[in-house]
Amino acid sequence: MHGSEGGGGCGCTACGHAHAHHGEEEEQGRHQVAVIAGAAVLLTAGLVVDWATPYGEAALLLFALAALAAGYDLLKTALHALLRLRFTMEVLIGIAAAGAFLIGHPAEGATVLVLFAAAELLEAHASERARRSVADLFSLAPVSARVQRDGRWTEVDVHAVGVGEHVQVRPGDQVPLDGVVVAGASSVDQAALTGESVPAAKGIGDEVFAGTQNLEGSLEVEVTRPDTESTLARVAAYVEEAQQRRSRTEKFIEKFARVYTPAVIAGALAVTAFLPLVFGVPFADSVYRALSLLVIACPCALALSTPVSMVSGITAAARQGVLIKGSDYLEAVGRARVVVFDKTGTLTTGRLQVTAVKGSGGAGEMEVLQIAASLEAGSGHPIAAAVMAKAQEDGIEAGPVEGFAAVPGSGVRGTLGGRACALGNGRLFPDVDEMWTEEREHLEAAGQTVVFVGEDGRVIGLIGLMDTVREDAPATVAGLRARGIRTVMLTGDNEKVAAAVAARLGIDEHRAGLLPAEKVQAVEDLSRRFGEVVMVGDGINDAPALARAGVGIAMGAIGSDIAIETADIVLMHDRVAGIETLIDLSTKTMKVVRQNVAVSIIVKTGIAVLAVPGLVTLWMAVAIGDMGLSFAVIANALRIPWGREKVSLPQAKIVKQQTDPSSIHHENML
Ligand code: ADP
Ligand code: MG
C-alpha cells in the first residue's frame, strides 16, 4: 500500500538510504528552513487577519499561500503517487490538507502542511546527526602525510602515498596511514579507533593506524595499506553498512505499518459514511473527523522508532571501539542466555611465558629448546611466541626446518637436519613414557600448559608455559552471572589448566582438550540447549566457532584483518569487559526500541479513537500524532549514547582534546 520506496513504507528522509554530500545537504537544509519560516509567517498573518478583520478572502489567500509554500514538494509528490494509485504518506497528508480547505477549514489545512514540513525537516536533521557523528569520528584521519621522497620529507596528499613508502609522524601529529614503525619510539592514543584511553607504546616493528594520535615521540612509518583500505576506512564502511541494514524488529514494524495504514484509511472512509447515516452527524463534520484519521494513518513515527534507536546504538558503540555489523547482532546480544569464551587470548592475555624446560636421554635443555624454537618459527600460535622469546633470551639460534606443518589444536611438525621432529600436546605423541607423564602431571597441577618435544616419534623433552588471566576477566564473568547469563569456556588446552582458570573466574562450565572442529560442535550443542549463543574469541584460531555462534565477537581485533572481517561484532580494544558494556548497550537500545514502538502505537491509537467522536482537531493530529511523536521517538533514541558514555568512558580522550582542536567539537556531537 505504501509507495515510498526508500524508508520501508515511510517517506521520511530519516529512514532513507542514499545521502548527498554534507555541503549540499546543509545548503538544502538552509533553503528549507527559510521556506518553512516564510510559510509560518504567512500562516500567522492569515490567523491575525482572520481574527481581527472582516476580510475573509484576504485571510484565505494568506492561508493558501502558506499551504503552497510549505506543501509544494509534498503536494507534487502526492499527486504523482495518487495518479499511480499509491497511498503514500504524502497522499494522506495532501488529502487531509486539501480536504480541510474544501470543507471550510483553511487555517487548519495550512497548519497541517506547515507543521508537517517542519517535522520532516527536523527529523531528517536529527537522524542525520546520529549517523553523521560516526562519519565525523572517522574523518579524523589527516588529509596529508610527510613522505620521504628524493631524500627529503615532503607534504603529500594521503591518496598519493603508496604502500612501502616511508612517512614521518612528528610528536602531536595524527598518524596519516596504516603502517609499521621502522624508526623511533613513542606512545599513540588509539582511542579514535579502540575507545581505549590508555595510550599504546610503539617501537620498531609495531603497527600504527591511520587516525590515531601520536603523542610524545617521533616515528618513521613504512606504509602497509593505501589510504582507502586503512583499518579506519574499513571500520567506517562496516558501520555505515550496518546503519542501513534492517533488523528483524524493523522488518516487523514495516509489515505492521503496511496493515496499519490501510486499516486507518478504511476507518476514515467508514467514519465519513456511517457517522451521518447512523448518528446523524453533519456530513461536513464527519469528513473533518475522517481527515484527522488520515493524518494519524501516517506510520512515520512508528517506522522511525526502531531504526533511529538502532542507528543510535550502533553509533554509540562505534565511538567506543566496538564495531557492530548489523542491528540484528545488537538485538541478539541482549537476548543471549549464554556467553561462550575462548580461553587463550580472550580470558587470558595470550602472552604466555616459558616457565620450565626439561630434557633427558642425551638431549639437554638447550637442545630441546633449540628444536622447539626452530619448529615454532613457522607458527603464529601464542605458544610459539613464548618459545621463541625464551630461546632468544637464552641465546639459542633457530635452525632451518623442512616440511613444516601446523596441526591445529595439537602442535607443529617438521624435519630438522634429517630428523622428524614435533612439538605439541599428547595428540601428537600417542605413547608417552611413564617418566614424562609424571613430569607433565606435576607441571599441570601447578596450572601450567605442557607441550612435548619429540624426535622420530619419541619424546625427548617438554616445555611448561604459563598464561595470565586478564585483569578484567573475573569482574566480567561475575557481571555476566549477575545478569543471569551462563558463562562457558572452551579451550584446546589441557583439562587441569582449564579447570584452574574456570575456578579462578567462576565460569559455569568449561570444556578442555578441544580441536577447532570440536569447538564448533560445542557451540552447536550449546545453541541447542540454550538458544542462540554469543561467542567471544580472538577471531584468529577460533574463527570457525565464532562463525557458527549466533553472534561471534572478536576481541583485540585492531591489526587483525581476519578478525575484523569474520566476526559479527568486533571489539577493537582487548578489554574483555567490553562484553558487559555491549550487553548493557544492547539491553538499553532494545528497551528504547520497545518504548518507542509502544508509545507510537498507544498515542496513534488513542488519537484515532478520540477523532471519531470529534474530540481531535486536525492541527492536534499533526502536532501530537505526527510531529510530537516523531520528536519523542528521536529524542528517546538519542539518549542511548549519552547514558553509555557516562558509564564507560569517564576519563577518555583528555590528551586528544589538548592536541587536536578538531576533536573537541566531536566530543559534544549527539
Ligand atoms: P586455545 O583453545 O587455548 O586457544 P588452541 O586450539 O590454539 O588453544 O591449541 C590447543 C593446544 O594445542 C595448545 O594448548 C597446545 O597444546 C597445542 N598447540 C597448538 N598449536 C601449537 C603450537 N604452535 N605449538 C605448541 N603447541 C601447540
Ligand atoms: Mg585461541
XYZ file of C-alpha atoms and ligand atoms in Angstrom:
698
model
C 0.000 0.000 0.000
C 2.794 2.304 0.832
C 4.646 3.716 -2.066
C 7.780 5.426 -0.835
C 10.498 3.028 -1.921
C 13.244 4.195 0.415
C 12.285 4.111 4.039
C 10.182 0.992 4.214
C 6.716 2.429 3.965
C 7.754 5.701 5.464
C 8.548 8.709 3.375
C 10.740 10.373 5.957
C 14.265 11.184 4.934
C 15.265 9.764 8.285
C 14.873 6.217 7.062
C 16.206 6.966 3.604
C 19.295 5.445 2.099
C 21.388 7.497 -0.238
C 22.907 10.610 1.212
C 24.132 13.624 -0.635
C 27.393 15.293 0.266
C 27.365 17.197 3.505
C 27.766 20.606 1.882
C 24.854 20.103 -0.481
C 22.717 18.781 2.342
C 23.395 21.777 4.525
C 22.634 24.126 1.660
C 19.349 22.346 1.038
C 18.555 22.358 4.750
C 19.013 26.119 4.987
C 16.788 26.628 1.967
C 14.036 24.520 3.532
C 14.283 26.321 6.846
C 13.763 29.640 5.007
C 10.760 28.284 3.112
C 9.108 26.901 6.241
C 9.774 30.071 8.200
C 8.165 32.076 5.361
C 5.168 29.764 5.354
C 4.830 30.099 9.119
C 4.840 33.911 8.808
C 2.100 33.726 6.134
C 0.093 31.366 8.322
C 0.375 33.668 11.350
C -0.560 36.688 9.231
C -3.591 34.762 7.994
C -4.665 33.929 11.556
C -4.275 37.581 12.623
C -6.209 38.883 9.602
C -8.922 36.288 10.128
C -9.326 37.183 13.790
C -9.012 40.976 13.592
C -10.706 41.909 10.330
C -13.823 41.048 8.373
C -11.740 40.358 5.233
C -12.250 36.587 4.971
C -10.889 36.443 1.421
C -7.601 38.084 2.449
C -7.140 35.503 5.205
C -7.990 32.676 2.821
C -5.378 33.941 0.373
C -2.730 34.069 3.101
C -3.596 30.504 4.221
C -3.457 29.266 0.647
C -0.049 30.881 0.117
C 1.254 29.385 3.378
C -0.022 25.956 2.332
C 1.582 26.202 -1.096
C 4.903 27.417 0.260
C 5.195 24.688 2.896
C 3.499 21.953 0.920
C 4.663 22.483 -2.647
C 7.005 19.464 -2.734
C 4.646 17.315 -0.743
C 1.628 18.102 -2.920
C 3.620 17.423 -6.078
C 4.837 14.071 -4.768
C 1.348 13.237 -3.543
C -0.189 13.939 -6.935
C 2.325 11.654 -8.639
C 1.658 8.848 -6.203
C -2.094 9.283 -6.368
C -2.065 9.056 -10.172
C -0.407 5.658 -9.727
C -2.978 4.789 -7.029
C -0.422 4.584 -4.263
C -1.427 5.748 -0.819
C 1.857 7.153 0.370
C 2.282 9.325 3.398
C 2.304 12.385 1.126
C -1.061 11.377 -0.316
C -2.601 11.085 3.148
C -1.352 14.483 4.270
C -2.167 16.062 0.894
C -5.766 14.828 1.021
C -6.112 15.936 4.632
C -4.896 19.470 3.812
C -6.855 19.855 0.588
C -9.950 18.420 2.257
C -9.664 20.929 5.098
C -9.656 23.778 2.581
C -12.683 22.321 0.776
C -14.832 21.925 3.882
C -14.070 25.450 5.054
C -11.136 24.946 7.463
C -8.342 26.686 5.528
C -6.377 27.679 8.654
C -6.126 24.046 9.667
C -5.271 22.884 6.179
C -2.340 25.294 6.097
C -1.287 24.345 9.639
C -1.179 20.675 8.691
C 1.257 21.360 5.853
C 3.468 23.796 7.773
C 3.796 21.575 10.841
C 4.342 18.507 8.743
C 7.106 20.150 6.714
C 8.758 21.338 9.919
C 8.575 17.854 11.423
C 10.099 16.293 8.319
C 12.988 18.708 8.333
C 13.753 18.286 11.994
C 13.514 14.509 11.793
C 15.894 14.437 8.872
C 18.275 16.680 10.737
C 18.192 14.652 13.937
C 18.674 11.260 12.329
C 21.350 12.593 10.051
C 23.168 13.809 13.097
C 23.056 10.349 14.669
C 24.525 8.848 11.525
C 26.988 11.541 10.816
C 28.690 11.540 14.163
C 30.318 8.296 13.056
C 31.422 9.806 9.788
C 32.876 12.689 11.763
C 34.700 10.350 14.047
C 36.236 8.650 11.082
C 37.100 11.787 9.219
C 39.707 12.356 11.903
C 42.422 10.946 9.675
C 44.650 13.697 8.328
C 44.445 14.524 4.640
C 48.170 14.834 4.062
C 51.305 12.963 5.124
C 55.007 13.807 5.314
C 56.536 11.375 2.874
C 60.189 10.693 2.182
C 60.832 11.428 -1.485
C 64.234 12.146 -3.085
C 65.798 12.153 0.375
C 63.510 14.872 1.712
C 60.305 14.927 3.726
C 57.515 16.394 1.618
C 53.889 17.013 2.479
C 51.768 14.884 0.137
C 48.026 14.146 -0.105
C 47.371 10.787 1.628
C 45.711 9.410 -1.535
C 49.010 9.818 -3.341
C 51.077 7.849 -0.812
C 51.943 4.329 -1.957
C 52.433 1.132 0.040
C 56.087 0.776 1.044
C 56.765 4.498 1.216
C 58.063 5.980 4.448
C 56.137 8.678 6.284
C 57.204 10.766 9.229
C 54.878 11.222 12.192
C 56.037 14.011 14.481
C 55.044 14.443 18.132
C 51.439 15.592 18.350
C 50.717 14.601 14.732
C 47.967 12.230 13.760
C 49.069 9.035 12.075
C 48.090 9.536 8.405
C 48.107 5.919 7.156
C 48.324 2.354 8.453
C 51.886 1.132 8.665
C 54.742 -0.398 10.639
C 57.214 1.621 12.687
C 60.705 1.411 11.168
C 62.404 4.017 13.347
C 61.731 5.891 16.560
C 59.603 5.214 19.609
C 56.542 6.909 21.034
C 53.168 6.247 22.523
C 49.998 6.548 20.497
C 46.497 7.348 21.669
C 44.309 4.916 19.729
C 41.029 5.983 21.332
C 39.549 7.082 17.999
C 39.732 3.500 16.845
C 39.604 1.425 20.035
C 37.826 3.668 22.532
C 40.738 2.747 24.825
C 42.017 5.762 26.714
C 45.376 4.312 27.778
C 47.989 5.162 25.104
C 49.779 2.224 23.441
C 53.591 2.118 23.395
C 55.017 1.885 19.871
C 58.531 0.911 18.826
C 60.217 -0.595 15.794
C 58.083 -3.368 14.273
C 54.816 -2.222 15.868
C 51.769 -1.423 13.794
C 50.258 2.057 13.838
C 46.878 3.071 12.452
C 45.528 5.993 10.478
C 43.511 8.439 12.561
C 45.247 7.669 15.860
C 47.122 10.337 17.749
C 50.897 10.247 18.145
C 51.948 11.665 21.482
C 55.484 12.463 22.596
C 57.944 10.793 20.201
C 58.740 10.978 16.517
C 58.072 7.891 14.364
C 59.115 6.820 10.917
C 56.478 4.521 9.478
C 56.518 2.274 6.452
C 53.051 2.396 4.876
C 51.374 -1.024 4.646
C 47.958 -0.118 3.237
C 46.649 2.512 0.855
C 44.569 5.275 2.366
C 41.246 3.766 1.254
C 41.990 0.390 2.868
C 43.144 1.607 6.258
C 41.651 -0.065 9.327
C 39.799 3.180 10.000
C 38.325 3.314 6.486
C 37.184 -0.300 6.629
C 35.629 0.032 10.063
C 33.833 3.196 8.914
C 32.497 1.348 5.868
C 31.214 -1.503 8.043
C 29.486 0.883 10.437
C 27.813 2.735 7.623
C 26.628 -0.526 6.102
C 25.317 -1.670 9.477
C 23.348 1.532 9.902
C 21.490 0.807 6.677
C 20.740 -2.843 7.306
C 17.377 -3.578 8.849
C 16.850 -5.742 11.878
C 14.111 -8.253 12.489
C 12.155 -5.806 14.621
C 12.396 -3.184 11.906
C 11.048 -5.591 9.323
C 8.217 -6.486 11.641
C 7.321 -2.831 12.142
C 7.349 -2.310 8.388
C 4.921 -5.151 7.953
C 2.764 -3.760 10.706
C 2.733 -0.333 9.034
C 1.581 -1.976 5.825
C -1.530 -3.243 7.607
C -1.992 -0.303 9.900
C -2.175 2.430 7.252
C -4.838 0.868 5.015
C -6.811 -0.084 8.114
C -6.938 3.515 9.298
C -7.824 4.712 5.792
C -10.698 2.228 5.719
C -11.677 3.567 9.133
C -11.679 7.101 7.734
C -13.982 6.084 4.897
C -16.257 4.286 7.305
C -16.411 7.343 9.565
C -17.340 9.572 6.611
C -20.194 7.295 5.591
C -21.518 5.913 8.873
C -21.478 8.891 11.215
C -24.059 10.838 9.139
C -26.128 7.714 8.426
C -26.147 6.146 11.867
C -25.645 9.014 14.307
C -26.931 11.873 12.221
C -23.643 13.768 12.447
C -23.498 16.557 9.799
C -21.623 15.408 6.702
C -19.002 18.218 6.901
C -18.161 17.178 10.493
C -17.778 13.538 9.595
C -15.420 14.499 6.739
C -13.402 16.622 9.153
C -13.042 13.701 11.561
C -12.069 11.407 8.734
C -9.361 13.849 7.670
C -7.846 13.734 11.170
C -7.779 9.977 10.827
C -5.845 10.291 7.558
C -3.170 12.328 9.312
C -2.912 9.718 12.035
C -2.676 6.948 9.458
C 0.869 8.137 8.624
C 3.116 5.480 10.055
C 6.110 7.817 10.148
C 6.845 7.895 13.860
C 6.274 4.168 14.044
C 8.556 3.402 11.123
C 11.134 5.740 12.573
C 11.011 4.357 16.097
C 13.226 1.312 15.593
C 15.854 2.383 13.042
C 16.639 5.627 14.797
C 17.281 3.708 18.028
C 19.422 1.103 16.299
C 21.487 3.709 14.489
C 21.962 5.473 17.775
C 23.128 2.265 19.467
C 25.478 1.266 16.658
C 26.951 4.753 16.609
C 27.431 4.814 20.361
C 29.292 1.505 20.137
C 31.480 2.635 17.251
C 32.591 5.630 19.235
C 33.938 3.258 21.844
C 35.813 0.998 19.501
C 33.039 -1.577 19.146
C 32.094 -2.369 15.570
C 28.605 -3.888 15.305
C 27.957 -5.158 11.808
C 24.163 -5.010 11.891
C 21.274 -4.168 14.182
C 20.312 -7.851 14.328
C 23.515 -8.555 16.224
C 22.924 -5.670 18.580
C 19.476 -7.110 19.220
C 20.714 -10.686 19.673
C 23.428 -9.842 22.199
C 20.858 -8.632 24.705
C 18.760 -11.781 24.222
C 21.531 -14.330 24.681
C 21.366 -16.510 27.779
C 24.853 -17.979 27.280
C 28.203 -16.372 26.556
C 30.958 -18.716 25.379
C 34.570 -17.657 25.766
C 37.672 -18.984 24.129
C 40.388 -19.289 26.770
C 43.752 -18.365 25.333
C 43.960 -14.719 24.354
C 40.395 -13.994 25.448
C 40.049 -14.764 29.141
C 43.836 -14.903 29.430
C 46.260 -12.420 27.931
C 47.661 -14.991 25.479
C 51.118 -13.652 26.237
C 52.498 -16.890 27.586
C 55.815 -17.360 29.342
C 58.019 -20.417 29.356
C 58.358 -21.482 32.968
C 60.053 -24.871 32.598
C 62.217 -26.715 30.042
C 63.087 -30.374 30.677
C 65.280 -32.712 28.634
C 66.725 -36.198 29.034
C 68.049 -39.237 27.242
C 71.036 -37.436 25.776
C 69.073 -34.346 24.903
C 69.822 -31.393 27.111
C 67.520 -28.479 27.799
C 69.414 -26.434 25.222
C 68.735 -28.977 22.508
C 65.045 -29.274 23.436
C 64.671 -25.519 23.255
C 66.635 -25.344 20.019
C 64.361 -27.876 18.304
C 61.269 -26.187 19.726
C 62.301 -22.713 18.590
C 63.183 -23.967 15.097
C 59.757 -25.583 14.707
C 57.812 -22.674 16.175
C 59.416 -20.159 13.817
C 56.696 -21.090 11.312
C 53.750 -20.847 13.729
C 51.657 -17.895 14.802
C 50.350 -19.532 17.980
C 50.797 -17.750 21.343
C 52.864 -20.759 22.498
C 55.202 -20.222 19.556
C 55.807 -16.609 20.539
C 56.653 -17.679 24.097
C 59.058 -20.418 22.980
C 60.832 -18.111 20.535
C 61.189 -15.420 23.176
C 62.711 -17.907 25.636
C 65.168 -19.206 23.029
C 66.261 -15.698 22.169
C 66.724 -14.898 25.844
C 68.996 -17.930 26.238
C 70.956 -17.060 23.080
C 69.736 -20.090 21.117
C 69.621 -19.861 17.308
C 66.742 -21.461 15.428
C 67.792 -23.901 12.693
C 66.307 -24.446 9.213
C 63.174 -26.639 9.072
C 61.915 -28.655 6.105
C 58.334 -29.790 5.539
C 56.883 -27.620 8.301
C 53.253 -28.345 9.175
C 50.975 -26.843 11.817
C 48.417 -29.255 13.276
C 45.608 -27.057 14.640
C 44.743 -27.805 18.249
C 47.734 -30.150 18.553
C 51.074 -28.580 17.658
C 53.679 -28.371 14.914
C 55.832 -30.794 12.896
C 58.895 -30.532 10.655
C 62.213 -32.077 9.676
C 65.390 -30.748 11.274
C 68.734 -31.945 9.931
C 67.128 -35.127 8.609
C 65.276 -35.918 11.861
C 61.459 -35.835 12.001
C 60.662 -33.576 14.934
C 57.418 -32.487 16.587
C 56.209 -30.191 19.313
C 52.776 -30.210 20.840
C 50.337 -31.878 23.200
C 49.536 -35.563 23.755
C 47.671 -35.840 20.456
C 50.971 -35.787 18.610
C 52.534 -38.397 20.917
C 50.308 -41.451 21.345
C 52.577 -43.283 23.752
C 54.496 -41.242 26.227
C 56.900 -42.752 28.780
C 55.818 -43.037 32.391
C 58.524 -40.594 33.394
C 57.254 -37.825 31.082
C 53.652 -38.378 32.081
C 54.610 -37.879 35.720
C 56.580 -34.776 34.878
C 53.658 -33.434 32.902
C 51.113 -34.077 35.630
C 53.381 -32.366 38.103
C 53.554 -29.192 35.973
C 49.875 -29.262 35.059
C 48.936 -29.497 38.704
C 50.694 -26.151 39.070
C 48.469 -24.697 36.337
C 50.988 -24.867 33.516
C 50.368 -25.747 29.891
C 52.697 -28.568 28.846
C 53.934 -29.371 25.354
C 56.205 -32.276 24.470
C 59.190 -32.087 22.173
C 59.857 -35.244 20.203
C 62.214 -36.765 17.699
C 61.343 -39.731 15.466
C 58.126 -40.293 17.442
C 59.955 -40.425 20.793
C 59.547 -37.736 23.460
C 62.879 -36.155 24.338
C 61.738 -33.275 26.461
C 58.959 -30.956 27.477
C 58.212 -27.312 27.949
C 55.909 -25.802 30.581
C 54.207 -22.487 29.961
C 52.119 -20.092 31.991
C 49.486 -17.698 30.795
C 47.961 -14.968 32.943
C 44.278 -14.330 33.425
C 43.218 -10.922 32.149
C 42.824 -8.340 34.862
C 39.235 -7.533 33.948
C 38.150 -11.151 33.358
C 36.973 -12.064 36.897
C 34.771 -8.965 37.183
C 33.377 -9.527 33.698
C 32.422 -13.140 34.386
C 30.871 -12.097 37.701
C 28.999 -9.288 35.933
C 27.559 -11.679 33.358
C 26.464 -14.130 36.013
C 24.812 -11.296 37.935
C 22.774 -10.631 34.793
C 21.667 -14.258 34.800
C 23.872 -15.210 31.875
C 25.580 -18.590 31.823
C 29.316 -18.494 31.091
C 31.146 -21.264 29.239
C 34.843 -21.583 28.423
C 36.193 -23.604 25.501
C 39.863 -24.455 25.082
C 42.269 -26.692 23.285
C 44.448 -26.591 26.361
C 44.533 -29.385 28.944
C 41.772 -30.095 31.456
C 43.794 -29.152 34.537
C 44.714 -25.690 33.304
C 41.168 -25.189 32.062
C 39.712 -26.211 35.407
C 42.100 -23.908 37.268
C 41.218 -20.901 35.094
C 37.485 -21.705 35.233
C 37.556 -21.953 39.022
C 39.523 -18.750 39.358
C 36.996 -16.860 37.202
C 33.838 -18.531 38.420
C 32.991 -19.859 34.954
C 29.881 -22.092 34.997
C 31.056 -24.712 32.532
C 34.307 -25.485 30.749
C 35.391 -27.904 28.048
C 39.075 -28.673 27.539
C 41.234 -30.507 25.007
C 39.064 -29.430 22.090
C 40.163 -29.430 18.483
C 38.914 -26.467 16.403
C 36.138 -28.665 14.933
C 35.127 -29.762 18.423
C 34.788 -26.121 19.459
C 32.277 -25.725 16.622
C 30.401 -28.789 17.900
C 30.406 -27.386 21.420
C 28.859 -24.145 20.137
C 26.211 -26.122 18.242
C 25.463 -28.187 21.297
C 25.079 -25.077 23.482
C 22.825 -23.445 20.864
C 20.561 -26.483 21.006
C 20.400 -26.287 24.790
C 20.108 -22.544 25.317
C 19.132 -20.937 22.006
C 21.372 -18.509 20.192
C 24.740 -18.186 21.922
C 27.211 -15.350 21.914
C 30.810 -16.434 21.468
C 33.847 -14.328 22.262
C 37.247 -15.183 20.814
C 40.254 -13.636 19.173
C 38.905 -14.406 15.701
C 42.158 -15.968 14.583
C 42.355 -19.615 15.604
C 38.709 -19.817 16.651
C 37.118 -18.291 13.552
C 35.026 -21.406 12.706
C 33.387 -21.448 16.150
C 32.796 -17.684 16.013
C 31.139 -18.123 12.633
C 28.886 -20.871 13.993
C 27.712 -18.868 17.022
C 24.566 -16.724 16.803
C 26.770 -13.735 17.417
C 30.542 -14.052 17.005
C 32.535 -11.400 18.821
C 36.236 -10.912 18.107
C 38.321 -9.181 20.741
C 41.528 -7.184 20.415
C 40.962 -7.040 16.705
C 42.937 -3.921 15.890
C 45.648 -5.042 13.499
C 43.970 -8.338 12.607
C 42.223 -8.229 9.257
C 40.754 -11.732 9.585
C 39.173 -10.913 12.925
C 37.678 -7.667 11.626
C 36.306 -9.390 8.554
C 34.894 -12.595 10.052
C 33.260 -11.539 13.325
C 29.722 -10.142 13.672
C 30.838 -7.745 16.362
C 34.413 -6.561 16.689
C 35.996 -5.141 19.815
C 38.953 -3.159 18.549
C 40.397 -2.969 22.049
C 41.298 -6.018 24.095
C 39.346 -5.461 27.261
C 37.085 -8.421 27.864
C 34.943 -6.068 29.987
C 33.737 -4.704 26.649
C 31.302 -7.651 26.565
C 29.446 -6.337 29.572
C 29.280 -2.847 28.094
C 27.996 -4.345 24.877
C 25.253 -6.318 26.617
C 24.172 -3.215 28.503
C 24.136 -1.207 25.299
C 22.011 -3.858 23.638
C 19.605 -4.028 26.563
C 19.286 -0.275 26.637
C 18.819 0.010 22.882
C 16.127 -2.661 22.861
C 14.400 -1.001 25.793
C 14.317 2.266 23.854
C 13.005 0.412 20.791
C 10.191 -1.127 22.834
C 9.331 2.205 24.433
C 9.283 3.903 21.054
C 7.099 1.286 19.428
C 4.703 1.180 22.378
C 4.380 4.957 22.644
C 3.842 5.292 18.880
C 1.095 2.705 18.837
C -0.624 3.926 22.001
C -0.614 7.612 21.026
C -1.712 6.938 17.447
C -4.482 4.607 18.525
C -5.594 6.993 21.252
C -5.850 9.917 18.858
C -7.638 7.784 16.278
C -10.217 6.702 18.836
C -10.752 10.274 20.027
C -11.041 11.530 16.436
C -14.197 9.539 15.765
C -16.412 11.431 18.241
C -14.751 14.668 17.014
C -12.530 15.318 20.046
C -9.375 15.808 17.947
C -8.742 18.777 15.680
C -6.653 18.447 12.549
C -3.827 20.515 13.948
C -3.735 18.351 17.083
C -3.482 15.269 14.929
C -0.422 16.697 13.165
C 1.182 18.380 16.149
C 0.824 15.427 18.514
C 0.164 12.380 16.370
C 2.897 13.077 13.876
C 5.359 15.801 14.774
C 5.283 15.399 18.541
C 5.526 11.649 18.346
C 8.401 11.672 15.877
C 10.253 14.031 18.159
C 9.640 11.964 21.229
C 10.891 8.875 19.420
C 14.067 10.567 18.170
C 14.814 12.258 21.469
C 14.438 8.927 23.230
C 16.812 7.246 20.778
C 19.425 9.937 21.180
C 19.586 9.183 24.903
C 21.387 5.937 24.162
C 24.873 7.335 23.569
C 24.603 9.743 26.476
C 23.975 7.058 29.011
C 26.731 4.881 27.648
C 29.440 7.450 27.558
C 28.785 8.386 31.134
C 29.112 4.785 32.198
C 32.205 3.613 30.467
C 34.449 6.401 29.281
C 34.809 8.717 32.214
C 38.413 9.699 31.661
C 38.745 9.209 27.920
C 40.373 11.415 25.328
C 41.856 14.032 27.600
C 45.090 14.010 25.672
C 43.304 14.341 22.380
C 41.427 17.396 23.420
C 44.667 19.154 24.070
C 46.395 18.186 20.898
C 43.637 18.075 18.361
C 41.269 21.013 18.259
C 39.085 19.317 15.654
C 38.169 16.557 18.084
C 36.723 18.972 20.598
C 33.603 19.563 18.625
C 33.180 15.845 18.071
C 33.010 15.435 21.823
C 29.675 17.134 22.015
C 28.100 15.613 18.985
C 24.870 13.907 19.969
P 43.115 -22.495 22.757
O 41.774 -23.148 22.718
O 43.602 -22.401 24.166
O 43.136 -21.190 22.039
P 44.472 -23.994 20.581
O 43.311 -24.705 19.978
O 45.072 -22.910 19.754
O 44.179 -23.476 22.061
O 45.581 -25.025 20.903
C 45.319 -26.107 21.772
C 46.569 -26.837 22.184
O 47.248 -27.348 21.038
C 47.581 -25.990 22.902
O 47.314 -25.904 24.277
C 48.862 -26.787 22.619
O 48.950 -27.873 23.482
C 48.653 -27.299 21.230
N 49.223 -26.433 20.199
C 48.555 -25.845 19.184
N 49.399 -25.138 18.408
C 50.629 -25.243 18.953
C 51.926 -24.723 18.633
N 52.143 -23.924 17.602
N 52.947 -25.053 19.442
C 52.742 -25.840 20.502
N 51.571 -26.350 20.852
C 50.516 -26.070 20.105
Mg 42.665 -19.392 20.896
